[in-house]
Coordinates of C-alpha atoms in Angstrom, one line a residue:
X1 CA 0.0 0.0 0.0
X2 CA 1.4 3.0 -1.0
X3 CA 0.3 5.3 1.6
X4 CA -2.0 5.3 4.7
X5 CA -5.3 6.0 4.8
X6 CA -6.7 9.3 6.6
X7 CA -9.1 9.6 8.8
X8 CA -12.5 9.9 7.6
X9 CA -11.4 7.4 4.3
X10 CA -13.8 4.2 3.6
X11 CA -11.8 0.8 3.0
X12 CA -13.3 -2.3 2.6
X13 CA -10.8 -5.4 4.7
X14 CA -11.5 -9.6 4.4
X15 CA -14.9 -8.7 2.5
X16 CA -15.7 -6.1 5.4
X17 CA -16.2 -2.1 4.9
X18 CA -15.7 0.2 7.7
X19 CA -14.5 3.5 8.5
X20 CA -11.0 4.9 9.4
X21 CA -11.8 6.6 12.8
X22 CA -7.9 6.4 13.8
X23 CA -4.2 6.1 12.3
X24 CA -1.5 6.4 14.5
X25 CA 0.8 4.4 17.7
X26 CA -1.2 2.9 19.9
X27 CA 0.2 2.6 23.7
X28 CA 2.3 -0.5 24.9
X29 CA 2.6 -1.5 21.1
X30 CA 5.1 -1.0 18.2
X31 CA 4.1 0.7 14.6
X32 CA 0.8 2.0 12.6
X33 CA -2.4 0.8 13.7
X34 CA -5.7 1.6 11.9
X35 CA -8.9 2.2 14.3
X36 CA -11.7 0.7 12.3
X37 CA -15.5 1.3 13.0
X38 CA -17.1 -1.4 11.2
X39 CA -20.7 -1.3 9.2
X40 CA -21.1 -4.7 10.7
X41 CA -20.5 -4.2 14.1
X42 CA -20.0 -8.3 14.5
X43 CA -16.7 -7.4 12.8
X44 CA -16.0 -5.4 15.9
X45 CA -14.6 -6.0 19.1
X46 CA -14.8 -2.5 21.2
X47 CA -15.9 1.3 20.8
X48 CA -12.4 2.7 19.9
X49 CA -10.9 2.3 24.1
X50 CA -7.8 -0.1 24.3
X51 CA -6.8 -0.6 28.1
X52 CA -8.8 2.4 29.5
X53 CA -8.0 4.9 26.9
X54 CA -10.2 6.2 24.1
X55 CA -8.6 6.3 20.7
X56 CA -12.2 7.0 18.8
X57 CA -15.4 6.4 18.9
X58 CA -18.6 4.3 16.9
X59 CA -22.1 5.2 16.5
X60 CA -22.3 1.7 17.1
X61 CA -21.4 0.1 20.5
X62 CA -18.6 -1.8 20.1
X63 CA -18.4 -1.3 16.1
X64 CA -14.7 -0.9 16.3
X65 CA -11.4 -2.6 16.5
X66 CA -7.8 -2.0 15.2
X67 CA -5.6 -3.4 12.6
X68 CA -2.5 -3.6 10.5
X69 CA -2.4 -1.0 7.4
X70 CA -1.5 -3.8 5.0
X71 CA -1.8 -4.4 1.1
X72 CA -5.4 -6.2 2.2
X73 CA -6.6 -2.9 3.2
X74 CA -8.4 -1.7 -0.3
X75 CA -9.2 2.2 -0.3
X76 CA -11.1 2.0 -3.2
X77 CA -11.0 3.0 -7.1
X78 CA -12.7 5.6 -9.7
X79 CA -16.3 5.7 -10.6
X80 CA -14.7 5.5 -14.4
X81 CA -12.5 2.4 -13.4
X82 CA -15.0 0.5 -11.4
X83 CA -17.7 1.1 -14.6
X84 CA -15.1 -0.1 -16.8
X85 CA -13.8 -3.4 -15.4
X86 CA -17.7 -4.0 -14.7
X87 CA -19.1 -3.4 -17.8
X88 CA -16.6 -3.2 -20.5
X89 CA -14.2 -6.6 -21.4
X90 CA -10.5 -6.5 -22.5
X91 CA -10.2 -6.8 -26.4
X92 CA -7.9 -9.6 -27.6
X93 CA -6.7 -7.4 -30.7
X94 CA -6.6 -10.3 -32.9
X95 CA -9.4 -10.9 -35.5
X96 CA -8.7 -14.2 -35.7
X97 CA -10.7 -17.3 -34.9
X98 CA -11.8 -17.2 -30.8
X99 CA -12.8 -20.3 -29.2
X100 CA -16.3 -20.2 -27.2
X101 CA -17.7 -22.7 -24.8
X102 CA -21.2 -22.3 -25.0
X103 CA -22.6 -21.9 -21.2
X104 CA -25.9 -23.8 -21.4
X105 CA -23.5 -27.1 -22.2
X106 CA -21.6 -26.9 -18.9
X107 CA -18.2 -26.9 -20.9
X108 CA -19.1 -30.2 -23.3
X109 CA -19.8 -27.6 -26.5
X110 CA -16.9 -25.7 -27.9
X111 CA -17.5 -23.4 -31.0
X112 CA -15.6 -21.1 -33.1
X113 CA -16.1 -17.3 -33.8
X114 CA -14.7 -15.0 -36.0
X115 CA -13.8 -10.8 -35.2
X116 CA -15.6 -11.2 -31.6
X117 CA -13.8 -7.6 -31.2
X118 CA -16.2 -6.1 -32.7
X119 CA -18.9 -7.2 -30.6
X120 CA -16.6 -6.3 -27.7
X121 CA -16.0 -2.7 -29.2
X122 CA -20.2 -2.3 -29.5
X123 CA -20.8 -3.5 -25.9
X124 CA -18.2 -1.2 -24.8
X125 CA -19.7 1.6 -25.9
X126 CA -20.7 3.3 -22.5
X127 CA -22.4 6.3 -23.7
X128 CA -25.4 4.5 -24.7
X129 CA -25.9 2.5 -20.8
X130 CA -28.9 3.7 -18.9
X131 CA -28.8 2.0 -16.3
X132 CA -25.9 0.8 -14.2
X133 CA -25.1 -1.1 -11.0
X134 CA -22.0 -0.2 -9.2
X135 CA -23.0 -2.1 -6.2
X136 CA -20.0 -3.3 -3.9
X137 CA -17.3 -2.6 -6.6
X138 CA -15.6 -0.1 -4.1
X139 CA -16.1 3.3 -5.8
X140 CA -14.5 5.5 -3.4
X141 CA -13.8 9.0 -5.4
X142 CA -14.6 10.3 -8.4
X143 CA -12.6 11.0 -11.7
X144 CA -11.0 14.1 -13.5
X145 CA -14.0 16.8 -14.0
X146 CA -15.7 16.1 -17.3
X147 CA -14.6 12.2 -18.2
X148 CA -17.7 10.5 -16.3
X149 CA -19.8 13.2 -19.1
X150 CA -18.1 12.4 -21.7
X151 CA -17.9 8.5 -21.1
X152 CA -21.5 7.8 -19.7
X153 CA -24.2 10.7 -20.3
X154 CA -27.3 9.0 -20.6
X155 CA -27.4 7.3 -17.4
X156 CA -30.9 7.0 -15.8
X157 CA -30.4 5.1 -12.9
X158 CA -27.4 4.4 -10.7
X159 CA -26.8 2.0 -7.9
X160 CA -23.5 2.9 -5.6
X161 CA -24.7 0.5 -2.4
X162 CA -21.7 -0.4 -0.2
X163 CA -19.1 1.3 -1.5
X164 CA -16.3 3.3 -0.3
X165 CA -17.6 6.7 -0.9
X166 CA -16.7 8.9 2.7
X167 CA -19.1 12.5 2.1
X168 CA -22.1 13.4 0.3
X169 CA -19.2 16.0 -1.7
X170 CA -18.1 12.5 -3.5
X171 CA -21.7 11.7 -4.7
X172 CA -22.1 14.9 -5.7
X173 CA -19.2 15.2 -7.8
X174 CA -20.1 12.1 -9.4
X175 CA -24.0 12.6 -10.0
X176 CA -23.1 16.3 -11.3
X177 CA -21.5 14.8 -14.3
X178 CA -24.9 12.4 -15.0
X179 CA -27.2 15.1 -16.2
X180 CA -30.4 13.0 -16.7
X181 CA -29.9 10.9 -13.1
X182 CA -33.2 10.2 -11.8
X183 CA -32.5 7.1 -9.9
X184 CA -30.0 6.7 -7.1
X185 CA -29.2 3.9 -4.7
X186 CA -26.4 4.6 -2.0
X187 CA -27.8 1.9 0.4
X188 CA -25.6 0.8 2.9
X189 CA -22.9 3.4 3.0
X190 CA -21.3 5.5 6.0
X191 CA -21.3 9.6 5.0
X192 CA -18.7 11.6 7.3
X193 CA -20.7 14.7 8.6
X194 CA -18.5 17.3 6.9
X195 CA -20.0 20.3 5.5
X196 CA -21.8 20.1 2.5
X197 CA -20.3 22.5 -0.8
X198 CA -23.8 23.6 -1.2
X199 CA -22.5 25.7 -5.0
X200 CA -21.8 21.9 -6.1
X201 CA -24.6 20.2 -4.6
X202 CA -27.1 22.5 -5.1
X203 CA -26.4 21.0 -9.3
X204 CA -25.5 17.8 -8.6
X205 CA -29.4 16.2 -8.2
X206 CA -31.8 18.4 -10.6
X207 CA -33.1 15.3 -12.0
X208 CA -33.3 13.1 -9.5
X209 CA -37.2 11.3 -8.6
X210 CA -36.1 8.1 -6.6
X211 CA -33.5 8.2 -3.6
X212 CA -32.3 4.9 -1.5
X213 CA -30.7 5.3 1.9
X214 CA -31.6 2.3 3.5
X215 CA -29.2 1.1 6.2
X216 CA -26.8 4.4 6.0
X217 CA -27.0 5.6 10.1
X218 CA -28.3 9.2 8.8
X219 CA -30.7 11.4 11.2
X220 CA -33.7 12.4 10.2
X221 CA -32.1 16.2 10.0
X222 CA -29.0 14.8 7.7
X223 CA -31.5 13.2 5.6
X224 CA -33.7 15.9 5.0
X225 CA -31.2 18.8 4.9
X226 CA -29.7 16.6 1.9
X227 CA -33.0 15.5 0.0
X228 CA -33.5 19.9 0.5
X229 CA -30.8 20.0 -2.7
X230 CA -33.3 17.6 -4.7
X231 CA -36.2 19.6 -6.5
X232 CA -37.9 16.7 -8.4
X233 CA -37.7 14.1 -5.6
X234 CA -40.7 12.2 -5.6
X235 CA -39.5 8.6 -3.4
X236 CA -37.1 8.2 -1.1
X237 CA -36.5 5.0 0.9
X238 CA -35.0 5.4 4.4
X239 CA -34.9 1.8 6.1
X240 CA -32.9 0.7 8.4
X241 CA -31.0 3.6 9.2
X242 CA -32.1 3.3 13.2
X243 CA -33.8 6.4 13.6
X244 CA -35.3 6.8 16.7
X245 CA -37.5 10.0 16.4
X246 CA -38.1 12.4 13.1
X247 CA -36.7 15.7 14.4
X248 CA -39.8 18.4 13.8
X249 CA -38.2 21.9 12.6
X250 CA -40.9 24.1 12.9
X251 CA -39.8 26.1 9.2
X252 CA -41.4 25.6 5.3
X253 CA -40.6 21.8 4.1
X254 CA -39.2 22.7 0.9
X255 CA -39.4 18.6 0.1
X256 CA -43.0 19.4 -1.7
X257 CA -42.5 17.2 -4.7
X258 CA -42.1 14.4 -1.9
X259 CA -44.7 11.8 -2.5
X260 CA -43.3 8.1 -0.8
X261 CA -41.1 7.8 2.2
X262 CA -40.1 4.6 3.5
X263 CA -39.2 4.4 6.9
X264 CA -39.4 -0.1 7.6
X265 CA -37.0 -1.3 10.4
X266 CA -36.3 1.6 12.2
X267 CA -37.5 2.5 15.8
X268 CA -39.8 4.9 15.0
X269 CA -42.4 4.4 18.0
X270 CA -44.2 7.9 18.6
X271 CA -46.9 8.3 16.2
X272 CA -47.5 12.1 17.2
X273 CA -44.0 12.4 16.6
X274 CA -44.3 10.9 13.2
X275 CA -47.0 12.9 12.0
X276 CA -46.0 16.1 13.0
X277 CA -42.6 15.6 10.9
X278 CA -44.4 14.1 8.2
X279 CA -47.5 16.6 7.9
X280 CA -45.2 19.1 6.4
X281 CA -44.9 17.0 3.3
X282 CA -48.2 18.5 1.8
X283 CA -48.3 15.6 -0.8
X284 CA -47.2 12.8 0.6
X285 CA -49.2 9.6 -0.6
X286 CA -47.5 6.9 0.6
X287 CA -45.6 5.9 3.8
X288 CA -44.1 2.5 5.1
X289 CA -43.9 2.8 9.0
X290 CA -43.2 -1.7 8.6
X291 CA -41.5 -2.7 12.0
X292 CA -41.2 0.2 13.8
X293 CA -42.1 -0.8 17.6
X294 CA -45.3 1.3 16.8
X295 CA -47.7 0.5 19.7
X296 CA -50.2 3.2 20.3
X297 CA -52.1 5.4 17.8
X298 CA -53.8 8.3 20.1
X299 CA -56.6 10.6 19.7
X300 CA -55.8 13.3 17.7
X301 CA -55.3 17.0 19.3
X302 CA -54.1 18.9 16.9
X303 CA -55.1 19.5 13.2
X304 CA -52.2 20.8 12.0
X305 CA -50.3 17.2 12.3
X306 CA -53.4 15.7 9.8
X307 CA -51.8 13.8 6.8
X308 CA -54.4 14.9 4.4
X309 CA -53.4 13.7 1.2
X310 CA -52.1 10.3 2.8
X311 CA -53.5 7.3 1.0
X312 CA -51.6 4.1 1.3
X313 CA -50.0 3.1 4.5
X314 CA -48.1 -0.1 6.0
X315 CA -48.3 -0.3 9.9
X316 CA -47.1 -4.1 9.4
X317 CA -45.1 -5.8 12.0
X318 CA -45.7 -3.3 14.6
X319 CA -47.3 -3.6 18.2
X320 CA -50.1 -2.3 17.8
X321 CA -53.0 -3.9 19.9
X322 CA -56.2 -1.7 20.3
X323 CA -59.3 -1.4 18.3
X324 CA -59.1 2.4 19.2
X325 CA -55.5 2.4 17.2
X326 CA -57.9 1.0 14.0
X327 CA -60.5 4.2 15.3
X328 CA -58.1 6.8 15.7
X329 CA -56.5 6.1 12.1
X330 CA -58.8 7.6 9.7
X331 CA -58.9 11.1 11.9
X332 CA -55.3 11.1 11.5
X333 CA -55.4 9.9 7.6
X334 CA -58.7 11.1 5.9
X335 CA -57.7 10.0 2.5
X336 CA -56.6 6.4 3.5
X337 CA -57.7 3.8 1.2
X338 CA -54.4 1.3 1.2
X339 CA -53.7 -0.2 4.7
X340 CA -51.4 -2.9 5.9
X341 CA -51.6 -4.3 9.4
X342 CA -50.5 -7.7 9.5
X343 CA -48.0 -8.8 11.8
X344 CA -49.7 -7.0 14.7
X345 CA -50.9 -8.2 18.2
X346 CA -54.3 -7.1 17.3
X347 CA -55.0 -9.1 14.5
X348 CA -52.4 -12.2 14.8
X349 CA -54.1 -13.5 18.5
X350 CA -57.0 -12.5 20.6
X351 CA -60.6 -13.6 21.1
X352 CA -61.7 -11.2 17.5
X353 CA -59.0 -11.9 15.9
X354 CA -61.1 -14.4 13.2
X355 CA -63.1 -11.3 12.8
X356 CA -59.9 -8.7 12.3
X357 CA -60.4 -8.1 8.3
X358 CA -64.4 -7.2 8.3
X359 CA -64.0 -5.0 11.6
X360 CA -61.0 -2.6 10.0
X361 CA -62.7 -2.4 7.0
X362 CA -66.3 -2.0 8.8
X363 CA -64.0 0.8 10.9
X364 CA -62.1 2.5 8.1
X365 CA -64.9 3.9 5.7
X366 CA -62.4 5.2 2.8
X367 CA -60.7 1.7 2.5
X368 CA -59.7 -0.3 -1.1
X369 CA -57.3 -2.3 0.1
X370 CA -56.7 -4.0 3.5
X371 CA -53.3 -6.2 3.2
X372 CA -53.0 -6.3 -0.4
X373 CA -56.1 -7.9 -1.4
X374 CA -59.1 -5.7 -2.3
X375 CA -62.4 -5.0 -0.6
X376 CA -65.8 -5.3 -2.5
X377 CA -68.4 -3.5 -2.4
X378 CA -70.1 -6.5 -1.3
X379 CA -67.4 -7.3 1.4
X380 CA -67.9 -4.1 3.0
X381 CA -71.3 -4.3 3.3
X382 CA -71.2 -7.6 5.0
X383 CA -68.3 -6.6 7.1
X384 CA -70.9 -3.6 8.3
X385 CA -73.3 -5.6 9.0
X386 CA -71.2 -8.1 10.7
X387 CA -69.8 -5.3 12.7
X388 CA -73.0 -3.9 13.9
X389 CA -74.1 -7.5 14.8
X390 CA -71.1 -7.8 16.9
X391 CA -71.8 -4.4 18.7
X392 CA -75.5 -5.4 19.3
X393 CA -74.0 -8.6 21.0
X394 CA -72.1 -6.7 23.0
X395 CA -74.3 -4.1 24.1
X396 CA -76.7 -7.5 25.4
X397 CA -74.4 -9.2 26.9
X398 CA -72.4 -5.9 29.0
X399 CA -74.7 -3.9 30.0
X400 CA -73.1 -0.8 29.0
X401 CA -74.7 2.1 27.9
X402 CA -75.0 4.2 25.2
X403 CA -72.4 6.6 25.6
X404 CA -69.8 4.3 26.3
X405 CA -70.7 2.1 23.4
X406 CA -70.2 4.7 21.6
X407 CA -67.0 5.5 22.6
X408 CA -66.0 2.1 21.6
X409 CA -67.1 2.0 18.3
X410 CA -67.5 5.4 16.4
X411 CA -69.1 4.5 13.4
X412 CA -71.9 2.9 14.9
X413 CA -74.3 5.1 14.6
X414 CA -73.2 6.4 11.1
X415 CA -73.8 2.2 10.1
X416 CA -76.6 2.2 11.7
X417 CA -78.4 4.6 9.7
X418 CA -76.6 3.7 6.6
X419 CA -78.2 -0.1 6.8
X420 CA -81.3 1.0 8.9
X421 CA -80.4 -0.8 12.0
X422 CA -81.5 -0.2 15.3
X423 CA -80.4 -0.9 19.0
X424 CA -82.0 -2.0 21.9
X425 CA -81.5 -5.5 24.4
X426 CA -85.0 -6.9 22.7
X427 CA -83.6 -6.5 19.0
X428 CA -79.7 -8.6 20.6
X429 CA -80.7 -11.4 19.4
X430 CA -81.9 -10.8 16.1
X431 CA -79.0 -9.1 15.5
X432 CA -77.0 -12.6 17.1
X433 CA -78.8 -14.2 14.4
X434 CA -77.8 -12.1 11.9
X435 CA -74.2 -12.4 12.8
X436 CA -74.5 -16.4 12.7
X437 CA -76.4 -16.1 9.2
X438 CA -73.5 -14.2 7.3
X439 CA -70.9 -17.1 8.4
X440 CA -70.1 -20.2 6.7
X441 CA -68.5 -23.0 8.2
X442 CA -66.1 -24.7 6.5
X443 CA -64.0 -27.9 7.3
X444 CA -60.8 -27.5 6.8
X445 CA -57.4 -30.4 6.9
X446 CA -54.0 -30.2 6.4
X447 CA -52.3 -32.7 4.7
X448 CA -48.6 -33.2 3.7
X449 CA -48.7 -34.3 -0.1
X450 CA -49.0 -32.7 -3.2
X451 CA -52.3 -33.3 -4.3
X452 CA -55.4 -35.2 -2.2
X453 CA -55.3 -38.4 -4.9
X454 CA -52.0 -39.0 -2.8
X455 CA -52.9 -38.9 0.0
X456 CA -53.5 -42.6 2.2
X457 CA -54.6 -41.5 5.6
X458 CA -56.5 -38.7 6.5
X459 CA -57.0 -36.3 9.4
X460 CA -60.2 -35.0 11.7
X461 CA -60.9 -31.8 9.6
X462 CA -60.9 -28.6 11.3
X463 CA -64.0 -26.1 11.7
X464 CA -63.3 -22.5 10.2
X465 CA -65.9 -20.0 10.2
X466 CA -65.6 -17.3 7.4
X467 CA -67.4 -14.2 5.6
X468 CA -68.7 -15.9 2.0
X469 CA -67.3 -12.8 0.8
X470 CA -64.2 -13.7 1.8
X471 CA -61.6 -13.8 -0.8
X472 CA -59.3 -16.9 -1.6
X473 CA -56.3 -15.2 -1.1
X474 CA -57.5 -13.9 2.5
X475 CA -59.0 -17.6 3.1
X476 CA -55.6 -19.2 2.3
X477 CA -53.6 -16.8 5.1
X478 CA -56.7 -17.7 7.6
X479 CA -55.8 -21.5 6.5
X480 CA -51.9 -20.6 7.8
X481 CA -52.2 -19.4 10.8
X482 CA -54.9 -21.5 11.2
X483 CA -52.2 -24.6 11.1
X484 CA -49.4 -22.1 11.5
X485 CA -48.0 -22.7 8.3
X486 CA -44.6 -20.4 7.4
X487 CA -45.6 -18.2 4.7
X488 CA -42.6 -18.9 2.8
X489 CA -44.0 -22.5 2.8
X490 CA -45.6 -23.5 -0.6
X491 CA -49.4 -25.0 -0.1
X492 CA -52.2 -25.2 -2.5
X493 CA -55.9 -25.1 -1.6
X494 CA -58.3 -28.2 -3.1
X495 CA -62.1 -27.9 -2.8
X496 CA -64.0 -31.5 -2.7
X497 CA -66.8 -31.9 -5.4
X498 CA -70.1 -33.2 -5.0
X499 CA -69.2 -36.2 -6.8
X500 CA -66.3 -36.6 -4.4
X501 CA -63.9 -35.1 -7.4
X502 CA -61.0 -32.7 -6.3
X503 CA -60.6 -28.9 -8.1
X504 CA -57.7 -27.0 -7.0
X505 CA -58.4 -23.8 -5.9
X506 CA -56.2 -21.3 -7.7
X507 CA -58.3 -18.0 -8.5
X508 CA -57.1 -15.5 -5.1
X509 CA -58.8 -12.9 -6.3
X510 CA -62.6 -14.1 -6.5
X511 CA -64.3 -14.5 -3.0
X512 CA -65.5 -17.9 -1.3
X513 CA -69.4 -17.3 -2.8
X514 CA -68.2 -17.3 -6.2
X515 CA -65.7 -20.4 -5.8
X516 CA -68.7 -22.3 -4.6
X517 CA -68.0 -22.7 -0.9
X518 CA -70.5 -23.0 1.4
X519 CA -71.6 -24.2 4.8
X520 CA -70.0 -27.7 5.4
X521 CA -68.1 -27.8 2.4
X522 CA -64.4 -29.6 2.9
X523 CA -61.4 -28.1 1.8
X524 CA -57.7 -29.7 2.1
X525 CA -54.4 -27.4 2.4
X526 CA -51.9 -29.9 0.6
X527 CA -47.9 -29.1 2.1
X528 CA -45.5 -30.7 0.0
X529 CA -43.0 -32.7 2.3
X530 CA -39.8 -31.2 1.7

């Protein structure tokens, strides 16, 4: 290695990137050490303190650890010569007869080709790429002003994940010389907080639409005084980067192109907190809040922090585990029609948990699309009316009055007079009925073969009660947990004819009605054995 690396510099060491933090002697030891903070912090051993003193120190508890500079210690290379050894191969300067192995022949075929250079010179030709993947190639810096133009000007889309690059000045520099860029990835990466040369960068991203910073240990305040120097941006995705809370500035969001954030895996748990950051993005449509310890969604007490325009969101994963969470959400999000809620307390266990679907969407008025399958017409109006039977059941059986029934369920009284239902302890147990009446029971085995000719001995089915309206796909994740099938596991879905005949069931989106299930039909979830 011709020289050591400064502090600040990225290098990547045994298939590992990290950050120099330190260079220099290191007490009760001979020669150069290099203080490392590692992106994996597995890699690392402590926080930068060797026998009681501190040396430097790691966003990440004990992220760090020092060693040798050595020839194994790579610093990086060019955007210009990572593109090139990526996409463009050496020419053989012969135009002679070349000998290929065909690839689909596993080495058996050998043929003969004549002036492949010329192919090679075609390929090569760089100013025509759109899109290109620089994805851990190790581009640490960028080349001499005006080469990266000249070579590659029609670049659309760029991926830089895990690389070497050490400041947002480095992307910059490169991205200025990409004119039409509208797609970036720099996922994974560890940007110094230096100053920003705001001339430069203020040029460098014009273009730019879609922006990934997933896993990259920026604030909130980072991220959004960079994405400030982006007028067109429309996505940006922002996972994994462990932010805790979304700082609130209380100044004009200049982001107003914004229209999709992602925010999954961080540890985002205040929604207050969230929404008052995220309100001042007056057009934002979309938001991923997937596995974010999210556990509480409170009344609303101020206006301001409504997300107006909001009208797909994913609260998968979280903790949430109150139907006044579900209540709360559309005061919050007026506009919602996309929701995702799976993974939650609330609907994965609980005595109304077989009942989770048809009460959100009996509770959520504006909703299309609950967990990626769509809701009817049809479906909602059974889902109502289930809902309202359900609340009549419970005013019966409790005893509680009015008020506090209503308190507990919001939209009753707007369902009510939307399907001309009333309430009183006489009416219960027609309403009882009525719940009863829009179920189907269904009897339901698993079974570990392909298909139910193979199978030789079989099971005492399983009762599950569902909506008719139900759709396949929604019956077939009941099914799972149901027998707690892994989702990645592969199953298929057979419904029994009345001439004892098997069809497989393959249509998700049509509902049970349609598919011809009905009360006391039998149904077998075949799981191949692996």
């Amino acid at each position: 290695m011709n020289s050591l690396p400064f502090v600040g510099d990225r290098v990547s060491y045994s298939g590992h990137l990290g950050t120099v933090k330190f260079v220099g002697n290191v007490e009760n030891t001979t020669g150069i050490w290099l203080g490392i903070e590692w992106d994996d912090p597995d890699r690392g051993k402590h926080d930068g303190v060797k026998d009681g003193k501190r040396y430097f120190s790691c966003r990440i508890p004990n992220a760090g650890s020092f060693i040798r500079p050595s020839v194994q210690v790579i610093r990086g290379v060019s955007f210009l010569q990572a593109l090139k050894a990526k996409y463009v191969e050496d020419l053989y300067g012969s135009t002679s007869q070349e000998k290929v192995t065909l690839g689909s022949s596993n080495g058996a075929i050998e043929v003969e080709a004549v002036n492949l250079d010329k192919i090679r010179n075609k390929l090569a030709n760089l100013g025509r790429i759109r899109e290109v993947s620089l994805e851990n190639e190790f581009v640490s810096r960028v080349d001499e002003p005006g080469s990266i133009r000249e070579t590659c000007p029609n670049v659309h889309g760029l991926d830089l994940s895990a690389s070497l690059l050490s400041t947002w000045n480095v992307v910059a520099d490169i991205a200025i010389e990409l004119p039409v860029l509208q797609r970036l990835a720099l996922n994974r990466n560890r940007f110094a907080e230096v100053p920003l040369d705001t001339l430069k960068i203020t040029n460098s991203f014009q273009s730019l639409t879609d922006l990934q910073l997933n896993g990259c240990l920026m604030s909130w305040r980072q991220i959004q005084h960079v994405t400030s120097f982006m007028p067109k941006l429309v996505s940006v995705e922002l996972g994994s980067n462990q932010l805790c809370e979304l700082e609130y500035d209380d100044i004009p969001n200049p982001h107003s192109s914004i229209r999709n954030i992602n925010l999954e895996g961080n540890k985002c748990k205040d929604w207050t907190c969230i929404c008052r950051s995220l309100c001042t993005y007056k057009h934002l449509d979309r938001v991923i809040l997937t596995s974010n310890e999210i556990d509480s969604i409170p009344p609303l007490t101020d206006v301001s922090f409504v997300l107006k325009e909001l009208k797909h969101i994913s609260l998968s994963s979280n903790n949430i585990n109150s139907w006044n969470d579900l209540d709360a959400l559309p005061i919050w999000c007026p506009s919602l029609t996309s929701l995702s809620v799976i993974g939650n307390p609330l609907v994965e266990s609980g005595d109304e948990v077989r009942y989770s679907r048809p009460f959100i969407i009996a509770r959520i008025p504006t909703l299309e699309i609950l967990d990626s399958t769509a809701v009817s017409a049809r479906e909602r109006t059974d889902s109502e009316l289930l809902y309202l039977s359900y609340i009549s059941r419970r005013f019966s059986e409790s005893n509680i009055s009015i008020t506090q029934l209503m308190r507990e369920h919001p939209r009753w009284k707007e369902l009510s007079n939307k399907h001309g239902t009333t309430l009183s302890v006489s009416e219960s147990v027609t309403h009882q009925d009525r719940l009863s009446s829009k179920l189907i029971e269904v009897q339901v085995q698993q079974m570990f073969a392909p298909t139910p000719s193979e199978i030789r001995e079989w099971t005492i089915p399983t009762s599950i009660r569902v909506l008719p309206t139900m759709s396949l796909k929604v019956f077939e994740l009941k099914i799972r947990k149901t027998f707690n099938i892994e989702k990645d596991s592969r199953c298929s879905l057979w419904l029994k004819m009345s001439d004892g005949s098997w069809v497989e069931l393959t249509d998700v989106a049509h509902d049970l009605d349609w598919l011809g299930l009905e009360s006391g039909s039998q149904v077998v979830c075949c799981v191949p054995v692996r």
